[in-house]
C-alpha cells in the first residue's frame, strides 16, 4: 500500500493539462491525454481496492485523500469538458450576434459574466498546469457547477428564442441555430 501511494504521488505530479487556444484568442481549451485519463480511471480503482484492504489502517488518511483528490479530478475534468463545449458554442452567438444581444439583452448580459468566469477558470487552471493541483483548488467544483447552470439558462433562452423564430418562419425549421442567426 505504501509503495502504491508513493507511485500515485509520482504519477500525478507529472500529469499536466494539454491545451489548444480557442479560435484566435488567448483562451486555453483544456484537455487530458488519453493515457492520463485511463490512468485516472485505473488509479481510482486501485484506491478503491486499497480502501477495501484490511491492511489500510496505517495509510487510511493518505488513501482517503487520494480517493477524494482523484474523484475531484474526474468530476472537474468532465465538467470542464461540458462547460468548454457549451461555452464555445454560445460564445460566437452571444458575443458576435447583434440580433441576439438586441433580442435577449438580459441573457447577453448574463453571458458576459459567464464569459469572464469561464476565461478566468480556464486560464487559472492552465497556469497551474498540474491536473491534480488545478482540479483540487478550493471551491472550484462549486464555481464550475454555477457556471454550468448559468450556461444552461443562456442556452435555453437562446433555444426558446429560435423556436419562436421557427414558428414564425417554418421553412427555417431544419436550419441550424448558428445559420439561423
PDB file of C-alpha atoms in Angstrom:
ATOM      1  CA  UNK A   1       0.000   0.000   0.000  1.00  0.00           C
ATOM      2  CA  UNK A   2       2.841   2.365   0.884  1.00  0.00           C
ATOM      3  CA  UNK A   3       4.527   1.745  -2.476  1.00  0.00           C
ATOM      4  CA  UNK A   4       1.282   2.258  -4.376  1.00  0.00           C
ATOM      5  CA  UNK A   5       0.592   5.560  -2.585  1.00  0.00           C
ATOM      6  CA  UNK A   6       4.086   6.738  -3.496  1.00  0.00           C
ATOM      7  CA  UNK A   7       3.517   5.695  -7.129  1.00  0.00           C
ATOM      8  CA  UNK A   8       0.266   7.669  -7.176  1.00  0.00           C
ATOM      9  CA  UNK A   9       2.108  10.745  -5.944  1.00  0.00           C
ATOM     10  CA  UNK A  10       4.863  10.337  -8.518  1.00  0.00           C
ATOM     11  CA  UNK A  11       2.433   9.791 -11.397  1.00  0.00           C
ATOM     12  CA  UNK A  12       0.082  12.673 -10.555  1.00  0.00           C
ATOM     13  CA  UNK A  13       2.953  15.104 -10.032  1.00  0.00           C
ATOM     14  CA  UNK A  14       3.789  14.696 -13.715  1.00  0.00           C
ATOM     15  CA  UNK A  15       0.305  14.789 -15.269  1.00  0.00           C
ATOM     16  CA  UNK A  16      -0.350  18.189 -16.817  1.00  0.00           C
ATOM     17  CA  UNK A  17      -3.105  19.745 -18.892  1.00  0.00           C
ATOM     18  CA  UNK A  18      -2.876  19.757 -22.643  1.00  0.00           C
ATOM     19  CA  UNK A  19      -4.303  22.758 -24.414  1.00  0.00           C
ATOM     20  CA  UNK A  20      -5.421  24.326 -27.669  1.00  0.00           C
ATOM     21  CA  UNK A  21      -6.260  28.003 -27.929  1.00  0.00           C
ATOM     22  CA  UNK A  22      -9.900  28.845 -28.662  1.00  0.00           C
ATOM     23  CA  UNK A  23     -10.110  30.287 -32.179  1.00  0.00           C
ATOM     24  CA  UNK A  24      -7.733  33.277 -32.413  1.00  0.00           C
ATOM     25  CA  UNK A  25      -7.844  34.164 -28.716  1.00  0.00           C
ATOM     26  CA  UNK A  26      -5.642  33.649 -25.686  1.00  0.00           C
ATOM     27  CA  UNK A  27      -8.276  31.404 -24.054  1.00  0.00           C
ATOM     28  CA  UNK A  28      -6.948  27.886 -23.450  1.00  0.00           C
ATOM     29  CA  UNK A  29      -9.267  24.929 -24.034  1.00  0.00           C
ATOM     30  CA  UNK A  30      -8.048  22.239 -21.658  1.00  0.00           C
ATOM     31  CA  UNK A  31      -7.895  18.508 -22.165  1.00  0.00           C
ATOM     32  CA  UNK A  32      -6.125  15.499 -20.737  1.00  0.00           C
ATOM     33  CA  UNK A  33      -4.116  12.996 -22.747  1.00  0.00           C
ATOM     34  CA  UNK A  34      -5.978   9.733 -23.334  1.00  0.00           C
ATOM     35  CA  UNK A  35      -3.399   7.741 -21.360  1.00  0.00           C
ATOM     36  CA  UNK A  36      -3.713  10.190 -18.446  1.00  0.00           C
ATOM     37  CA  UNK A  37      -7.485   9.718 -18.380  1.00  0.00           C
ATOM     38  CA  UNK A  38      -7.006   5.944 -18.449  1.00  0.00           C
ATOM     39  CA  UNK A  39      -4.512   6.296 -15.579  1.00  0.00           C
ATOM     40  CA  UNK A  40      -7.136   8.298 -13.654  1.00  0.00           C
ATOM     41  CA  UNK A  41      -9.698   5.524 -14.016  1.00  0.00           C
ATOM     42  CA  UNK A  42      -7.158   2.823 -13.126  1.00  0.00           C
ATOM     43  CA  UNK A  43      -5.895   4.796 -10.113  1.00  0.00           C
ATOM     44  CA  UNK A  44      -9.429   5.296  -8.845  1.00  0.00           C
ATOM     45  CA  UNK A  45      -9.938   1.512  -8.948  1.00  0.00           C
ATOM     46  CA  UNK A  46      -6.579   0.970  -7.226  1.00  0.00           C
ATOM     47  CA  UNK A  47      -7.525   3.378  -4.429  1.00  0.00           C
ATOM     48  CA  UNK A  48     -10.901   1.649  -4.020  1.00  0.00           C
ATOM     49  CA  UNK A  49      -9.077  -1.663  -3.709  1.00  0.00           C
ATOM     50  CA  UNK A  50      -6.692  -0.253  -1.106  1.00  0.00           C
ATOM     51  CA  UNK A  51      -9.593   1.138   0.926  1.00  0.00           C
ATOM     52  CA  UNK A  52     -11.193  -2.311   0.924  1.00  0.00           C
ATOM     53  CA  UNK A  53      -7.977  -3.901   2.214  1.00  0.00           C
ATOM     54  CA  UNK A  54      -7.727  -4.818   5.861  1.00  0.00           C
ATOM     55  CA  UNK A  55      -4.136  -3.509   5.895  1.00  0.00           C
ATOM     56  CA  UNK A  56      -5.093   0.079   5.026  1.00  0.00           C
ATOM     57  CA  UNK A  57      -5.427   1.293   8.625  1.00  0.00           C
ATOM     58  CA  UNK A  58      -1.890   2.715   8.809  1.00  0.00           C
ATOM     59  CA  UNK A  59      -2.321   4.566   5.486  1.00  0.00           C
ATOM     60  CA  UNK A  60      -6.048   5.318   5.632  1.00  0.00           C
ATOM     61  CA  UNK A  61      -5.557   9.106   5.789  1.00  0.00           C
ATOM     62  CA  UNK A  62      -3.377   9.198   2.669  1.00  0.00           C
ATOM     63  CA  UNK A  63      -5.520   6.706   0.761  1.00  0.00           C
ATOM     64  CA  UNK A  64      -8.708   8.627   1.641  1.00  0.00           C
ATOM     65  CA  UNK A  65      -7.018  11.843   0.477  1.00  0.00           C
ATOM     66  CA  UNK A  66      -6.181  10.182  -2.851  1.00  0.00           C
ATOM     67  CA  UNK A  67      -9.744   8.929  -3.193  1.00  0.00           C
ATOM     68  CA  UNK A  68     -11.145  12.451  -2.756  1.00  0.00           C
ATOM     69  CA  UNK A  69      -8.439  14.002  -4.895  1.00  0.00           C
ATOM     70  CA  UNK A  70      -8.929  11.631  -7.842  1.00  0.00           C
ATOM     71  CA  UNK A  71     -12.722  11.923  -7.567  1.00  0.00           C
ATOM     72  CA  UNK A  72     -12.328  15.714  -7.798  1.00  0.00           C
ATOM     73  CA  UNK A  73     -10.074  15.354 -10.833  1.00  0.00           C
ATOM     74  CA  UNK A  74     -12.669  13.158 -12.556  1.00  0.00           C
ATOM     75  CA  UNK A  75     -15.602  15.451 -11.682  1.00  0.00           C
ATOM     76  CA  UNK A  76     -13.793  18.663 -12.644  1.00  0.00           C
ATOM     77  CA  UNK A  77     -12.434  17.170 -15.860  1.00  0.00           C
ATOM     78  CA  UNK A  78     -15.906  16.101 -17.031  1.00  0.00           C
ATOM     79  CA  UNK A  79     -17.464  19.422 -16.001  1.00  0.00           C
ATOM     80  CA  UNK A  80     -14.731  21.457 -17.705  1.00  0.00           C
ATOM     81  CA  UNK A  81     -15.322  19.464 -20.892  1.00  0.00           C
ATOM     82  CA  UNK A  82     -19.056  20.187 -20.810  1.00  0.00           C
ATOM     83  CA  UNK A  83     -18.511  23.857 -19.998  1.00  0.00           C
ATOM     84  CA  UNK A  84     -15.973  24.279 -22.786  1.00  0.00           C
ATOM     85  CA  UNK A  85     -18.324  22.671 -25.324  1.00  0.00           C
ATOM     86  CA  UNK A  86     -21.338  24.761 -24.299  1.00  0.00           C
ATOM     87  CA  UNK A  87     -19.345  27.984 -23.926  1.00  0.00           C
ATOM     88  CA  UNK A  88     -17.589  27.636 -27.294  1.00  0.00           C
ATOM     89  CA  UNK A  89     -20.986  27.014 -28.913  1.00  0.00           C
ATOM     90  CA  UNK A  90     -22.690  30.009 -27.256  1.00  0.00           C
ATOM     91  CA  UNK A  91     -19.778  32.470 -27.319  1.00  0.00           C
ATOM     92  CA  UNK A  92     -19.979  33.390 -31.024  1.00  0.00           C
ATOM     93  CA  UNK A  93     -23.760  33.709 -30.754  1.00  0.00           C
ATOM     94  CA  UNK A  94     -23.888  35.925 -27.659  1.00  0.00           C
ATOM     95  CA  UNK A  95     -20.725  37.907 -28.354  1.00  0.00           C
ATOM     96  CA  UNK A  96     -20.798  38.051 -32.160  1.00  0.00           C
ATOM     97  CA  UNK A  97     -24.503  38.362 -32.952  1.00  0.00           C
ATOM     98  CA  UNK A  98     -26.075  41.799 -32.584  1.00  0.00           C
ATOM     99  CA  UNK A  99     -29.546  40.271 -33.038  1.00  0.00           C
ATOM    100  CA  UNK A 100     -29.084  38.015 -30.004  1.00  0.00           C
ATOM    101  CA  UNK A 101     -27.856  40.979 -27.933  1.00  0.00           C
ATOM    102  CA  UNK A 102     -30.874  43.018 -29.035  1.00  0.00           C
ATOM    103  CA  UNK A 103     -33.486  40.272 -28.627  1.00  0.00           C
ATOM    104  CA  UNK A 104     -32.083  38.710 -25.427  1.00  0.00           C
ATOM    105  CA  UNK A 105     -30.448  41.631 -23.570  1.00  0.00           C
ATOM    106  CA  UNK A 106     -30.761  40.040 -20.121  1.00  0.00           C
ATOM    107  CA  UNK A 107     -29.145  36.806 -21.267  1.00  0.00           C
ATOM    108  CA  UNK A 108     -26.473  38.664 -23.230  1.00  0.00           C
ATOM    109  CA  UNK A 109     -25.580  40.494 -20.012  1.00  0.00           C
ATOM    110  CA  UNK A 110     -25.593  37.182 -18.094  1.00  0.00           C
ATOM    111  CA  UNK A 111     -23.348  35.637 -20.728  1.00  0.00           C
ATOM    112  CA  UNK A 112     -20.829  38.481 -20.359  1.00  0.00           C
ATOM    113  CA  UNK A 113     -20.318  37.471 -16.732  1.00  0.00           C
ATOM    114  CA  UNK A 114     -20.181  33.780 -17.625  1.00  0.00           C
ATOM    115  CA  UNK A 115     -17.689  34.545 -20.388  1.00  0.00           C
ATOM    116  CA  UNK A 116     -15.352  36.264 -17.920  1.00  0.00           C
ATOM    117  CA  UNK A 117     -15.703  33.450 -15.378  1.00  0.00           C
ATOM    118  CA  UNK A 118     -15.025  30.718 -17.949  1.00  0.00           C
ATOM    119  CA  UNK A 119     -11.960  32.516 -19.276  1.00  0.00           C
ATOM    120  CA  UNK A 120     -10.614  33.115 -15.745  1.00  0.00           C
ATOM    121  CA  UNK A 121     -11.093  29.494 -14.649  1.00  0.00           C
ATOM    122  CA  UNK A 122      -9.511  28.087 -17.820  1.00  0.00           C
ATOM    123  CA  UNK A 123      -6.549  30.468 -17.664  1.00  0.00           C
ATOM    124  CA  UNK A 124      -6.000  29.779 -13.953  1.00  0.00           C
ATOM    125  CA  UNK A 125      -6.044  26.018 -14.488  1.00  0.00           C
ATOM    126  CA  UNK A 126      -3.689  26.343 -17.441  1.00  0.00           C
ATOM    127  CA  UNK A 127      -1.282  28.473 -15.382  1.00  0.00           C
ATOM    128  CA  UNK A 128      -1.238  25.825 -12.640  1.00  0.00           C
ATOM    129  CA  UNK A 129      -0.556  23.188 -15.330  1.00  0.00           C
ATOM    130  CA  UNK A 130      -0.719  20.195 -12.953  1.00  0.00           C
ATOM    131  CA  UNK A 131      -4.090  18.473 -13.365  1.00  0.00           C
ATOM    132  CA  UNK A 132      -4.319  17.267  -9.767  1.00  0.00           C
ATOM    133  CA  UNK A 133      -3.474  20.668  -8.253  1.00  0.00           C
ATOM    134  CA  UNK A 134      -5.725  22.637 -10.591  1.00  0.00           C
ATOM    135  CA  UNK A 135      -8.717  20.298 -10.155  1.00  0.00           C
ATOM    136  CA  UNK A 136      -8.401  20.407  -6.369  1.00  0.00           C
ATOM    137  CA  UNK A 137      -8.466  24.194  -5.979  1.00  0.00           C
ATOM    138  CA  UNK A 138     -10.673  25.246  -3.094  1.00  0.00           C
ATOM    139  CA  UNK A 139     -14.241  25.840  -4.266  1.00  0.00           C
ATOM    140  CA  UNK A 140     -13.503  25.080  -7.936  1.00  0.00           C
ATOM    141  CA  UNK A 141     -16.152  22.378  -8.358  1.00  0.00           C
ATOM    142  CA  UNK A 142     -18.826  24.656  -6.876  1.00  0.00           C
ATOM    143  CA  UNK A 143     -17.790  27.547  -9.170  1.00  0.00           C
ATOM    144  CA  UNK A 144     -17.843  25.287 -12.231  1.00  0.00           C
ATOM    145  CA  UNK A 145     -21.278  23.925 -11.329  1.00  0.00           C
ATOM    146  CA  UNK A 146     -22.544  27.510 -11.055  1.00  0.00           C
ATOM    147  CA  UNK A 147     -21.055  28.383 -14.460  1.00  0.00           C
ATOM    148  CA  UNK A 148     -22.696  25.281 -15.950  1.00  0.00           C
ATOM    149  CA  UNK A 149     -26.100  26.295 -14.534  1.00  0.00           C
ATOM    150  CA  UNK A 150     -25.775  29.812 -15.944  1.00  0.00           C
ATOM    151  CA  UNK A 151     -24.714  28.460 -19.360  1.00  0.00           C
ATOM    152  CA  UNK A 152     -27.776  26.195 -19.412  1.00  0.00           C
ATOM    153  CA  UNK A 153     -30.030  29.194 -18.691  1.00  0.00           C
ATOM    154  CA  UNK A 154     -28.492  31.092 -21.626  1.00  0.00           C
ATOM    155  CA  UNK A 155     -28.744  28.051 -23.883  1.00  0.00           C
ATOM    156  CA  UNK A 156     -32.410  27.544 -23.005  1.00  0.00           C
ATOM    157  CA  UNK A 157     -33.231  31.216 -23.614  1.00  0.00           C
ATOM    158  CA  UNK A 158     -31.496  31.102 -26.986  1.00  0.00           C
ATOM    159  CA  UNK A 159     -33.282  27.883 -27.891  1.00  0.00           C
ATOM    160  CA  UNK A 160     -36.676  29.344 -26.901  1.00  0.00           C
ATOM    161  CA  UNK A 161     -35.963  32.489 -28.929  1.00  0.00           C
ATOM    162  CA  UNK A 162     -35.010  30.462 -32.009  1.00  0.00           C
ATOM    163  CA  UNK A 163     -38.019  28.163 -31.622  1.00  0.00           C
ATOM    164  CA  UNK A 164     -40.199  31.278 -31.702  1.00  0.00           C
ATOM    165  CA  UNK A 165     -38.493  32.370 -34.918  1.00  0.00           C
ATOM    166  CA  UNK A 166     -39.004  28.917 -36.419  1.00  0.00           C
ATOM    167  CA  UNK A 167     -42.701  29.029 -35.623  1.00  0.00           C
ATOM    168  CA  UNK A 168     -42.899  32.374 -37.444  1.00  0.00           C
ATOM    169  CA  UNK A 169     -40.955  31.012 -40.422  1.00  0.00           C
ATOM    170  CA  UNK A 170     -41.466  27.229 -40.712  1.00  0.00           C
ATOM    171  CA  UNK A 171     -39.081  26.953 -43.663  1.00  0.00           C
ATOM    172  CA  UNK A 172     -36.229  27.515 -41.170  1.00  0.00           C
ATOM    173  CA  UNK A 173     -37.204  24.556 -39.011  1.00  0.00           C
ATOM    174  CA  UNK A 174     -34.306  22.365 -40.162  1.00  0.00           C
ATOM    175  CA  UNK A 175     -31.727  25.160 -40.217  1.00  0.00           C
ATOM    176  CA  UNK A 176     -29.053  25.057 -37.526  1.00  0.00           C
ATOM    177  CA  UNK A 177     -29.125  27.693 -34.796  1.00  0.00           C
ATOM    178  CA  UNK A 178     -25.873  29.292 -35.956  1.00  0.00           C
ATOM    179  CA  UNK A 179     -27.118  29.519 -39.567  1.00  0.00           C
ATOM    180  CA  UNK A 180     -30.488  30.822 -38.458  1.00  0.00           C
ATOM    181  CA  UNK A 181     -28.858  33.734 -36.682  1.00  0.00           C
TER     182      UNK A 181
END
